[in-house]
Coordinates of C-alpha atoms in Angstrom, one line a residue:
M1 CA 22.7 36.8 42.0
K2 CA 24.2 33.6 40.6
K3 CA 20.9 31.8 41.4
V4 CA 18.9 34.3 39.4
V5 CA 21.2 34.1 36.4
V6 CA 21.1 30.3 36.5
V7 CA 17.3 30.3 36.8
L8 CA 16.9 32.8 34.0
A9 CA 19.3 30.7 31.8
L10 CA 17.3 27.5 32.5
V11 CA 14.0 29.2 31.8
G12 CA 15.4 30.6 28.5
F13 CA 16.8 27.2 27.5
T14 CA 13.5 25.5 28.3
F15 CA 11.5 27.9 26.2
S16 CA 13.9 27.7 23.3
T17 CA 13.7 23.9 23.2
I18 CA 9.9 23.8 23.6
S19 CA 9.4 26.3 20.7
C20 CA 11.7 24.3 18.4
R21 CA 10.2 21.0 19.1
E22 CA 7.9 19.5 16.5
T23 CA 4.5 18.7 17.9
T24 CA 2.6 15.5 17.2
Q25 CA 0.0 17.6 15.3
D26 CA 2.8 18.9 13.0
K27 CA 4.0 15.4 12.3
I28 CA 0.5 14.2 11.5
E29 CA -0.1 17.1 9.1
N30 CA 3.2 16.5 7.4
S31 CA 2.5 12.7 7.1
A32 CA -1.0 13.4 5.8
E33 CA 0.3 15.8 3.1
A34 CA 3.0 13.3 2.1
A35 CA 0.5 10.5 1.9
G36 CA -1.9 12.7 -0.2
Q37 CA 0.9 13.6 -2.6
D38 CA 1.9 9.9 -3.0
I39 CA -1.7 8.9 -3.7
E40 CA -2.1 11.7 -6.2
N41 CA 1.1 10.7 -8.0
G42 CA 0.0 7.0 -8.0
L43 CA -3.4 7.9 -9.4
E44 CA -1.9 10.0 -12.2
E45 CA 0.4 7.2 -13.1
A46 CA -2.5 4.7 -13.1
G47 CA -4.5 7.1 -15.3
D48 CA -1.7 7.4 -17.8
A49 CA -1.3 3.6 -17.9
I50 CA -5.0 3.2 -18.5
E51 CA -5.0 5.8 -21.2
N52 CA -2.0 4.1 -23.0
A53 CA -3.7 0.7 -22.8
A54 CA -6.9 2.1 -24.2
D55 CA -5.0 3.7 -27.1
K56 CA -3.2 0.4 -27.8
T57 CA -6.5 -1.5 -27.6
G58 CA -8.2 1.0 -30.0
D59 CA -5.3 0.7 -32.4
A60 CA -5.5 -3.1 -32.3
I61 CA -9.2 -3.1 -32.9
E62 CA -8.9 -0.7 -35.8
N63 CA -6.1 -2.8 -37.4
G64 CA -8.2 -6.0 -36.9
A65 CA -11.2 -4.3 -38.5
N66 CA -9.2 -3.1 -41.4
K67 CA -7.7 -6.5 -42.0
A68 CA -11.1 -8.2 -41.7
G69 CA -12.5 -5.7 -44.2
Q70 CA -9.7 -6.4 -46.6
E71 CA -10.2 -10.2 -46.3
I72 CA -13.9 -9.8 -46.9
E73 CA -13.2 -7.7 -50.0
E74 CA -10.8 -10.4 -51.3
E75 CA -13.4 -13.0 -50.8
I76 CA -16.0 -11.0 -52.6
E77 CA -13.6 -10.3 -55.5
G78 CA -12.3 -13.8 -55.6
T79 CA -8.7 -12.8 -55.1
D80 CA -8.3 -14.4 -51.7
D81 CA -6.0 -17.4 -51.5
Y82 CA -7.3 -20.0 -49.2
N83 CA -4.5 -20.2 -46.7
G84 CA -5.0 -16.6 -45.3
D85 CA -2.0 -15.0 -46.9
D86 CA -2.4 -11.7 -48.6
D87 CA -2.4 -11.9 -52.4
N88 CA -1.4 -8.2 -52.8
N89 CA 2.3 -8.8 -51.8

């Protein structure tokens, strides 16, 4: 009777540890999901950085164009001083 109880206890213990063990496939799936999430986050950050850089570049171009237009108008009107300073200050 003791042998039967011991064998049943061992079988129960074996099945309980096997069912709780994480398989290699589970580990691969978890790693793939984590890597995918890291890539997605990195791409979002890169996209935001590119968008910010494009906005700053557009602003710089617009400011440069405005300043160039103002300098051209000053040249045409004859109000430009020759050292590049703004006469309107």
